[in-house]
Short mmCIF file of C-alpha atoms and ligand atoms in Angstrom, two decimals:
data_model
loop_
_atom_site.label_atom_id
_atom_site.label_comp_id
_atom_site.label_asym_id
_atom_site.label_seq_id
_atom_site.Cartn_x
_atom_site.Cartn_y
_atom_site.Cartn_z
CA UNK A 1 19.40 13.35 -5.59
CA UNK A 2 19.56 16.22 -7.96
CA UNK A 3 17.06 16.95 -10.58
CA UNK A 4 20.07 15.30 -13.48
CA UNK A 5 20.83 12.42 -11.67
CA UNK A 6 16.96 11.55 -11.78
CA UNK A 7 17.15 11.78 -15.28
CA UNK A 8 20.39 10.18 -15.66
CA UNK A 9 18.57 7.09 -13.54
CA UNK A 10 15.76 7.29 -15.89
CA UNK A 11 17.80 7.38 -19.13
CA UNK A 12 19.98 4.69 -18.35
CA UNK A 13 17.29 2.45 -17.62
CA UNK A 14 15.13 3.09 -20.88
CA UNK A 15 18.09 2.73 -23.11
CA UNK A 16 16.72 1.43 -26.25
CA UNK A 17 18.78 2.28 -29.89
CA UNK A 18 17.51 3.03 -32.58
CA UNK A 19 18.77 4.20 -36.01
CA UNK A 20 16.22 7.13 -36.11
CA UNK A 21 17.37 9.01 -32.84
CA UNK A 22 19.39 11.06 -34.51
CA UNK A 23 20.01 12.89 -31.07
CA UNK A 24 17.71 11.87 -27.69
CA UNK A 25 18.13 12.66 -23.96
CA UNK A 26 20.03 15.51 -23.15
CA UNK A 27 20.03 18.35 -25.44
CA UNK A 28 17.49 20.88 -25.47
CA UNK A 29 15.33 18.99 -28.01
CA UNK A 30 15.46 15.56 -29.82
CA UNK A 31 16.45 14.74 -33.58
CA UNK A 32 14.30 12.34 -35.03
CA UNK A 33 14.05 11.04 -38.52
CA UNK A 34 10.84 9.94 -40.16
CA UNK A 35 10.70 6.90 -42.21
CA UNK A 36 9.63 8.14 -45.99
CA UNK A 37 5.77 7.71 -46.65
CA UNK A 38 4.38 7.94 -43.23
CA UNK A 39 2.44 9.99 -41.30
CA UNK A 40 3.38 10.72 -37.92
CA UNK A 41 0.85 9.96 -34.95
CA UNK A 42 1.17 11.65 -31.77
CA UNK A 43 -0.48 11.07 -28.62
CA UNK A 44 -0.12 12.34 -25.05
CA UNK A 45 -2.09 10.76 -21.66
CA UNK A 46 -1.48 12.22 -18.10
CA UNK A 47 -2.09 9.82 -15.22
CA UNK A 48 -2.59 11.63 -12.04
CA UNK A 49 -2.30 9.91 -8.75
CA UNK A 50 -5.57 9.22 -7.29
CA UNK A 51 -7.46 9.78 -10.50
CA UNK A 52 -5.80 7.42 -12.54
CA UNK A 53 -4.03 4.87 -10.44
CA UNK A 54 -4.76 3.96 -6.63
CA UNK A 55 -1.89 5.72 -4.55
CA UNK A 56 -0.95 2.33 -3.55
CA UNK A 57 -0.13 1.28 -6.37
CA UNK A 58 3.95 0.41 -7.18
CA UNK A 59 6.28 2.49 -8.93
CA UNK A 60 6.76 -0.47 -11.27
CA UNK A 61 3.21 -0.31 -12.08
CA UNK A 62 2.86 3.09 -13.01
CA UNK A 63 5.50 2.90 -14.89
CA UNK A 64 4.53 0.73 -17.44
CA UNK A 65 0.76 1.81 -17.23
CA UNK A 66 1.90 5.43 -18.10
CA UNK A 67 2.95 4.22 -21.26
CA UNK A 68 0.65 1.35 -21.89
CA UNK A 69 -2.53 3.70 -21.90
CA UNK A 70 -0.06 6.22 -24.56
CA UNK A 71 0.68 2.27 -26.55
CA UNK A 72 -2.77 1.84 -27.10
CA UNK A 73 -3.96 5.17 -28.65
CA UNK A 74 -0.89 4.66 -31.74
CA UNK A 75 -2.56 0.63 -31.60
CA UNK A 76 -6.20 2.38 -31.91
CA UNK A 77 -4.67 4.48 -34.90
CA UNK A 78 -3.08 1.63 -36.03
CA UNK A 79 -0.22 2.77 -36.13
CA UNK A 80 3.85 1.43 -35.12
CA UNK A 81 5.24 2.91 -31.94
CA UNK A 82 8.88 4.41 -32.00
CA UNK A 83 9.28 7.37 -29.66
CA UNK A 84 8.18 9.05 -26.51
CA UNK A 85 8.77 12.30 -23.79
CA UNK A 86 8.24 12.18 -20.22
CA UNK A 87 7.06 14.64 -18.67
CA UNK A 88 7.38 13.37 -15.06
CA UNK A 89 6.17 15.83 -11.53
CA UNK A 90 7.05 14.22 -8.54
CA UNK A 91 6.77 15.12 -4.76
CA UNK A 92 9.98 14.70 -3.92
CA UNK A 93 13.72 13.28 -5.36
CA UNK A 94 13.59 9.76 -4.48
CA UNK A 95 15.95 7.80 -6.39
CA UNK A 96 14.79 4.10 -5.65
CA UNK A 97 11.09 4.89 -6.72
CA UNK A 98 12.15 6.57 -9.48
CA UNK A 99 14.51 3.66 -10.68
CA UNK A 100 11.15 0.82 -10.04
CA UNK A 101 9.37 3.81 -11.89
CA UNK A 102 11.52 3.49 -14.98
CA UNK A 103 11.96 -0.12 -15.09
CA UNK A 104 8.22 -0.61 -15.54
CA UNK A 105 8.16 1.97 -18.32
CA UNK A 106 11.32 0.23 -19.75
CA UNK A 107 10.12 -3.57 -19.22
CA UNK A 108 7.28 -2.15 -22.15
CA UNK A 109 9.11 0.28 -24.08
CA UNK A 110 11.22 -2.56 -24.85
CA UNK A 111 9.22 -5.00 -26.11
CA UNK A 112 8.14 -2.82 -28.73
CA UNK A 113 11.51 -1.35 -29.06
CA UNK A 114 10.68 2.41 -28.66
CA UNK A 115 12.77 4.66 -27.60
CA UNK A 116 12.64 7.43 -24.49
CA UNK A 117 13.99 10.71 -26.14
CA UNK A 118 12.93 13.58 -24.05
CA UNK A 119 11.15 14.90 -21.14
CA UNK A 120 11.02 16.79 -18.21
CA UNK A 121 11.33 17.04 -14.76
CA UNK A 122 9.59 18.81 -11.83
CA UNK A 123 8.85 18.54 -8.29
CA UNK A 124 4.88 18.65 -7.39
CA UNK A 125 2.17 16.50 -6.66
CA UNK A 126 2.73 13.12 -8.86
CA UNK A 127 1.74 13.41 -12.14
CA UNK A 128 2.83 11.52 -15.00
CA UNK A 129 2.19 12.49 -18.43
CA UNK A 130 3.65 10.82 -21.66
CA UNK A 131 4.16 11.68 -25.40
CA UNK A 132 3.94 8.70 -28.11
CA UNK A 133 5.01 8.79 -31.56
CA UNK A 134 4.37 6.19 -34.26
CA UNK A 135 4.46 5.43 -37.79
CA UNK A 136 1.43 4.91 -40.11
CA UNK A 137 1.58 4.89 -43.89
CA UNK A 138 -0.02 8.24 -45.54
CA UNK A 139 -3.52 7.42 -45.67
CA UNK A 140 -3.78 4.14 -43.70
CA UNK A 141 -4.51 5.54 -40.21
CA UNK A 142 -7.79 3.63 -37.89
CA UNK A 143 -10.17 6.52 -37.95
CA UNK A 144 -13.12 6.49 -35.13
CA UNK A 145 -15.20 8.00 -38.33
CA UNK A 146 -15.52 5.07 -40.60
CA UNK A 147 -18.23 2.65 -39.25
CA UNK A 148 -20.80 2.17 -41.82
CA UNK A 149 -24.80 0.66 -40.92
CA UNK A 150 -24.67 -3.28 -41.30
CA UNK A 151 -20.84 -3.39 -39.88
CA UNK A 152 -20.34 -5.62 -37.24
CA UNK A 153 -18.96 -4.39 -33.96
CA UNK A 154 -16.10 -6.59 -32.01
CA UNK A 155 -13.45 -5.69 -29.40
CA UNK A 156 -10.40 -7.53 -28.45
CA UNK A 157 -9.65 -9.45 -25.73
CA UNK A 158 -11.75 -9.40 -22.10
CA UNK A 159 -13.89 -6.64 -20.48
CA UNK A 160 -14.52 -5.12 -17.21
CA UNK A 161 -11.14 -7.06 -15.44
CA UNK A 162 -9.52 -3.95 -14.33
CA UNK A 163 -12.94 -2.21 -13.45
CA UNK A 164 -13.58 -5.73 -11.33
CA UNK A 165 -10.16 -5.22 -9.92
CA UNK A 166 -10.47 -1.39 -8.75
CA UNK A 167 -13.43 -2.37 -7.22
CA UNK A 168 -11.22 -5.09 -5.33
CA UNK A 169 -8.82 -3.13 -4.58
CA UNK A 170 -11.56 -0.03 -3.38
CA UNK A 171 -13.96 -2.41 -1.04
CA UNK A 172 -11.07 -4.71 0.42
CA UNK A 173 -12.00 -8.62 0.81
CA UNK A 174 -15.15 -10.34 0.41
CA UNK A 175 -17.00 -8.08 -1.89
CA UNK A 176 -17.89 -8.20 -4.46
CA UNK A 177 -19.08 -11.91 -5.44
CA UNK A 178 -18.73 -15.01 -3.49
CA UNK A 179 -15.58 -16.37 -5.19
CA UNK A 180 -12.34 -16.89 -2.67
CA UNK A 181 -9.84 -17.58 -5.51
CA UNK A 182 -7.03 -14.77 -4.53
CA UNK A 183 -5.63 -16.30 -7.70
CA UNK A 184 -8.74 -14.82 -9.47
CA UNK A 185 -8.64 -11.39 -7.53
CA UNK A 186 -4.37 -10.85 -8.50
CA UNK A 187 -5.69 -11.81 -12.29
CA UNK A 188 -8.12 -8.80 -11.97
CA UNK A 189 -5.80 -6.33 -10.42
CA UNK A 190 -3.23 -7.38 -12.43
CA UNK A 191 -5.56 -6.34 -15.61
CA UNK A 192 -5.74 -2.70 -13.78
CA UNK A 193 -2.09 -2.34 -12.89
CA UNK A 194 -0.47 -3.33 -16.18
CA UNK A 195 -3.03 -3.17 -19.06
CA UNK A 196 -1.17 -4.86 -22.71
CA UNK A 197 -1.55 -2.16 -25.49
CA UNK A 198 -3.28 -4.11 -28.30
CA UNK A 199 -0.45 -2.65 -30.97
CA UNK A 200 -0.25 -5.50 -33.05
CA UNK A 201 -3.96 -6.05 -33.23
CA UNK A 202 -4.02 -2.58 -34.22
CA UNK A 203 -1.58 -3.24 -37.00
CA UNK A 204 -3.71 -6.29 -37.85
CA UNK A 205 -7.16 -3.88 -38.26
CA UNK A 206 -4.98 -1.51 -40.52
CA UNK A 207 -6.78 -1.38 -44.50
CA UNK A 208 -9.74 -4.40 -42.84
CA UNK A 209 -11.29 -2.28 -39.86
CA UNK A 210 -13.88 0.71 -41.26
CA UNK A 211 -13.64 2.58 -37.30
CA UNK A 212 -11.75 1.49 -34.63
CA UNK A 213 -11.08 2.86 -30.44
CA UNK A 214 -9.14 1.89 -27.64
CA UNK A 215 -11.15 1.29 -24.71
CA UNK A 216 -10.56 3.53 -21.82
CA UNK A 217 -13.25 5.24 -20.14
CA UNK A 218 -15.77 1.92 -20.97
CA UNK A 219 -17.02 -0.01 -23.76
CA UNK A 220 -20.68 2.15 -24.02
CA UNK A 221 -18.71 5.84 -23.99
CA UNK A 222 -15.81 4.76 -26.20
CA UNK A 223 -18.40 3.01 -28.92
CA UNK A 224 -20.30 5.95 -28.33
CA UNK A 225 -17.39 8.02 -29.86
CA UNK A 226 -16.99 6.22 -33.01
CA UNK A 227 -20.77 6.58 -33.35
CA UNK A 228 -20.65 10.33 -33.35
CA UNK A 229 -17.36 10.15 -35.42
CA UNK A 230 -19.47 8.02 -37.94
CA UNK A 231 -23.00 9.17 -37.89
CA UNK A 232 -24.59 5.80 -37.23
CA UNK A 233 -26.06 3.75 -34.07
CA UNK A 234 -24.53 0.33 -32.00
CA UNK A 235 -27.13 -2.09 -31.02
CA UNK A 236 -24.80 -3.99 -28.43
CA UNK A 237 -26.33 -7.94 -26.97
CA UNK A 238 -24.59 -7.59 -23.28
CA UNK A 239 -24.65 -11.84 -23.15
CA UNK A 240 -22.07 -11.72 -25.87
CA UNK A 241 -19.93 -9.78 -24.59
CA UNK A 242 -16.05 -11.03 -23.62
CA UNK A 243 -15.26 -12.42 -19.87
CA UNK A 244 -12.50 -14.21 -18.91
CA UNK A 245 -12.67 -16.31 -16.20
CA UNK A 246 -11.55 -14.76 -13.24
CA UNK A 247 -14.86 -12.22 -14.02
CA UNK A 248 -17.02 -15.15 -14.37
CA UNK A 249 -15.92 -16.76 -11.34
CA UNK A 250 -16.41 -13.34 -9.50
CA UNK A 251 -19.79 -12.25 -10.01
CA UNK A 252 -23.48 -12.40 -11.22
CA UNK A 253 -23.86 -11.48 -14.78
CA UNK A 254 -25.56 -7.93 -14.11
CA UNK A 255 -22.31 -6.57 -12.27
CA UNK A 256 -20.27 -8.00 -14.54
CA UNK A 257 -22.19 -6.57 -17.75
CA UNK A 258 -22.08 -3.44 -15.56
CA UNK A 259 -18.45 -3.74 -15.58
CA UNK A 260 -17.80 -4.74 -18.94
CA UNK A 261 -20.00 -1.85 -20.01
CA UNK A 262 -18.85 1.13 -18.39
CA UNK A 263 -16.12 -0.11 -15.91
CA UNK A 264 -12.86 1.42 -18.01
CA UNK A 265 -9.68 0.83 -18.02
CA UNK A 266 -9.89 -2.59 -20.31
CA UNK A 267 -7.49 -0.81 -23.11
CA UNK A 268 -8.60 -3.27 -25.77
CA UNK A 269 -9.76 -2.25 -29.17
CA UNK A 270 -12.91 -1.85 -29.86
CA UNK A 271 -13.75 -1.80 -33.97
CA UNK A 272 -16.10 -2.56 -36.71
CA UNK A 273 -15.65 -4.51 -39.68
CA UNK A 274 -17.87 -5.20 -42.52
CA UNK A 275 -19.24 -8.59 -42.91
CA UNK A 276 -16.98 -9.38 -45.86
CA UNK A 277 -13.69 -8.86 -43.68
CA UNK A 278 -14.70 -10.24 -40.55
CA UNK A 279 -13.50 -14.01 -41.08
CA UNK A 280 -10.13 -13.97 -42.57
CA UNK A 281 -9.77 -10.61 -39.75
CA UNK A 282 -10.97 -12.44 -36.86
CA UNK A 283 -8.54 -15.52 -37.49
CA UNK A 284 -5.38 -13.66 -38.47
CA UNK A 285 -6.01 -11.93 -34.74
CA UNK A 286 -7.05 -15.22 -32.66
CA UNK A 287 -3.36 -16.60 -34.83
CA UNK A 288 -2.04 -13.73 -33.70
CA UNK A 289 -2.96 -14.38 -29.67
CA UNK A 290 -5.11 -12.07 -29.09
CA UNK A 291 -8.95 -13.06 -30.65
CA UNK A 292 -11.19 -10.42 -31.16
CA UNK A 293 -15.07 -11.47 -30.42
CA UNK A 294 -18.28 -9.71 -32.25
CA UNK A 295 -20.54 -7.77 -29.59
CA UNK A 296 -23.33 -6.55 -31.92
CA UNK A 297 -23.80 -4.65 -34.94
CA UNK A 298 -23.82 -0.78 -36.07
CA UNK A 299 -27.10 0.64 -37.46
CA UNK A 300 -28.58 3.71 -38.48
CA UNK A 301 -29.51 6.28 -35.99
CA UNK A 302 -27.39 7.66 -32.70
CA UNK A 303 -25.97 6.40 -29.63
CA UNK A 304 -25.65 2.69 -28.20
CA UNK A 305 -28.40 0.78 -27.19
CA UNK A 306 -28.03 -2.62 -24.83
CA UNK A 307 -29.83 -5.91 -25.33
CA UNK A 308 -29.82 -8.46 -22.83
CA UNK A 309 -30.49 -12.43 -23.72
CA UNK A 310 -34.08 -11.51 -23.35
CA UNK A 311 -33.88 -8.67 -25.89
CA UNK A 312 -35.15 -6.21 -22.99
CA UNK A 313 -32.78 -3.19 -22.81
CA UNK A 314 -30.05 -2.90 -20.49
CA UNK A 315 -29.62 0.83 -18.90
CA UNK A 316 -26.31 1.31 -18.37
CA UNK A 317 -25.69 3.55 -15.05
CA UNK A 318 -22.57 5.60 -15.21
CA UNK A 319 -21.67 5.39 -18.75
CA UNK A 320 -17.93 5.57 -18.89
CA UNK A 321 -15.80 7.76 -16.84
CA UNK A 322 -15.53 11.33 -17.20
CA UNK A 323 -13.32 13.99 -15.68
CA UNK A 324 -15.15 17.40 -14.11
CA UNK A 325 -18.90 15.65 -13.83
P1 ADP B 401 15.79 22.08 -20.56
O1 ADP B 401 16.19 22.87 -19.37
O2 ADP B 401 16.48 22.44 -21.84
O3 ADP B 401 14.31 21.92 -20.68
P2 ADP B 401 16.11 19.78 -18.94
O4 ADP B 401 17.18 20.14 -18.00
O5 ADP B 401 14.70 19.88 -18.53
O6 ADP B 401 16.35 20.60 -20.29
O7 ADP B 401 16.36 18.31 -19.48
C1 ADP B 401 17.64 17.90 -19.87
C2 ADP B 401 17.50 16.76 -20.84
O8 ADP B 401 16.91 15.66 -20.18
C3 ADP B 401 16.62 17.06 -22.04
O9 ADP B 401 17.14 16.37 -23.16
C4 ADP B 401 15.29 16.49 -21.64
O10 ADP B 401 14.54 16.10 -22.77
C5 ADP B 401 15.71 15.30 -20.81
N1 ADP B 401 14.75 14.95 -19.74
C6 ADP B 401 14.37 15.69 -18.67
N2 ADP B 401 13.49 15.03 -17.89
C7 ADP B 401 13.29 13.84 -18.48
C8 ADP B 401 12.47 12.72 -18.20
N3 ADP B 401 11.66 12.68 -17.13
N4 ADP B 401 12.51 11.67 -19.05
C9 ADP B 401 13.27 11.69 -20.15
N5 ADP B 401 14.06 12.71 -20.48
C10 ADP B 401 14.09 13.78 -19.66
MG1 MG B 402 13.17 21.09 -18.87
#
């Protein structure tokens, strides 16, 4: 396999039209027309075997991950996907893993019809990095700078699945927890291979949330951001916060908080709302299918502080990962 028959493979399987690509794969660069009265948002991830993803993990898999973690930075800007580059470094030409590769990457980029209209290919230690584009009316853009003392702080979805299921995945059987469930333990890993970028939640927060943050490193260093953005505090109550069941089932409520807090990986929103919005904003989301619960409140001062049920604080170990520590 030569270096344009990889792309070829890769291009035929993320086919999707659209109006806009004016030209896409295979000139030098790609013609693309803006809808009038947006801004465009841009946002690039790398995933790095090893770092990012277990190296057992399927091509499938990485696939779609690559571009879910790039989905849910437009949803955190609240903002409509439409386009994205590849730039893809692989150890060698091998056409079948390349082909599960792209199917994963197309299975999403097709449900929210965007379109693959660039890249680049080179041979190297695997390494997958990914441009998104989206659309977001001038001016209407989720800012991490906007939370304001007496907002109320909520996040989408579950935390700490995909931490719990790294951690499956990292000490093998038995550990940690005393459930057996396998069904509970694919849930988990599931939530780590093939996170669902929270796009039309973010769409949903657009004009109603005052800050708002994907969660990827963990719940305590992502809030933490939109804290500094904002100037203000987060006094977080660690009973309140989101499980689903497989977590529950899996262990005591100290790892789990542990996970939820600083596990990573979740890729749900994390926002604040004032008071005022937060009904008629938490139901259109639950309509919507993904509910959004409240986790505490933003005050003044700095940083994020952790109550449990007790009110005693909650130290939170390893707070979020971080590259070059
Ligand atoms: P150039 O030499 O001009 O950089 P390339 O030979 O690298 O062009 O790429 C040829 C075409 O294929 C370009 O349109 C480029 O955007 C596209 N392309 C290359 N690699 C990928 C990839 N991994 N995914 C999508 N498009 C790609
Ligand atoms: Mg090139």
């Amino acid at each position: 396999m030569h270096e344009f028959d990889l792309i070829a493979v890769i291009r035929d399987r993320c086919a999707v039209a659209r109006e806009d690509v004016r030209l896409g794969i295979g000139d030098d660069a790609a013609l693309l027309a803006m809808p009038a009265g947006h801004i465009l948002a841009v946002s690039t991830d790398t995933l790095v075997a090893g770092v990012h993803f277990p190296k057992s993990t399927r091509a499938f898999d990485i696939g779609w991950k690559s571009l879910a973690v790039n989905l849910s930075d437009l949803a955190a800007m609240g903002a409509t996907p439409a386009w994205a580059t590849l730039a893809l470094t692989l150890p060698d030409a091998d056409a079948q893993w390349v082909g599960q590769f792209a199917d994963g990457f197309a299975a999403l980029a097709g449900e929210f019809k965007l379109a693959l209209v660039g890249g680049d290919t080179t041979q190297g230690p695997l390494n997958i990095t990914v441009t998104v584009h989206g659309f977001v009316p001038d001016g209407a853009a989720l800012l991490r700078s906007g939370a304001r003392a007496g907002d109320g702080v909520y996040v989408t979805g579950t935390l700490g699945d995909a931490a719990a299921g790294l951690r499956i995945l990292a000490q093998g059987e038995g550990t940690p927890g005393n459930d057996r469930s396998t069904t509970s333990r694919a849930i988990l890993i599931e939530r780590l291979d093939r996170p669902t970028p929270r796009v039309a939640q973010g769409l949903a927060l657009r004009g109603r949330a005052s800050a708002c943050i994907d969660i990827s490193d963990g719940l305590v260093a992502d809030l933490g951001h939109i804290c500094a953005a904002s100037g203000v505090a987060a006094e977080i109550d660690a009973e309140s916060l989101p499980a689903s069941s497989a977590l529950f089932g899996l262990c005591d409520a100290p790892t789990r908080h542990a996970l939820q807090l600083a596990g990573g990986d979740d890729y749900e929103l994390c926002f604040t709302a004032a008071d005022a919005e937060a009904p008629s904003l938490l139901g259109d989301l639950a309509r919507g299918g993904c509910g959004a619960t409240r986790v505490g409140r933003i005050v003044a001062g700095h940083g994020v502080n952790i109550r449990d049920a007790g009110g005693n604080p909650v130290a939170v170990k390893q707070p979020g990962w971080e590259h070059f520590r």
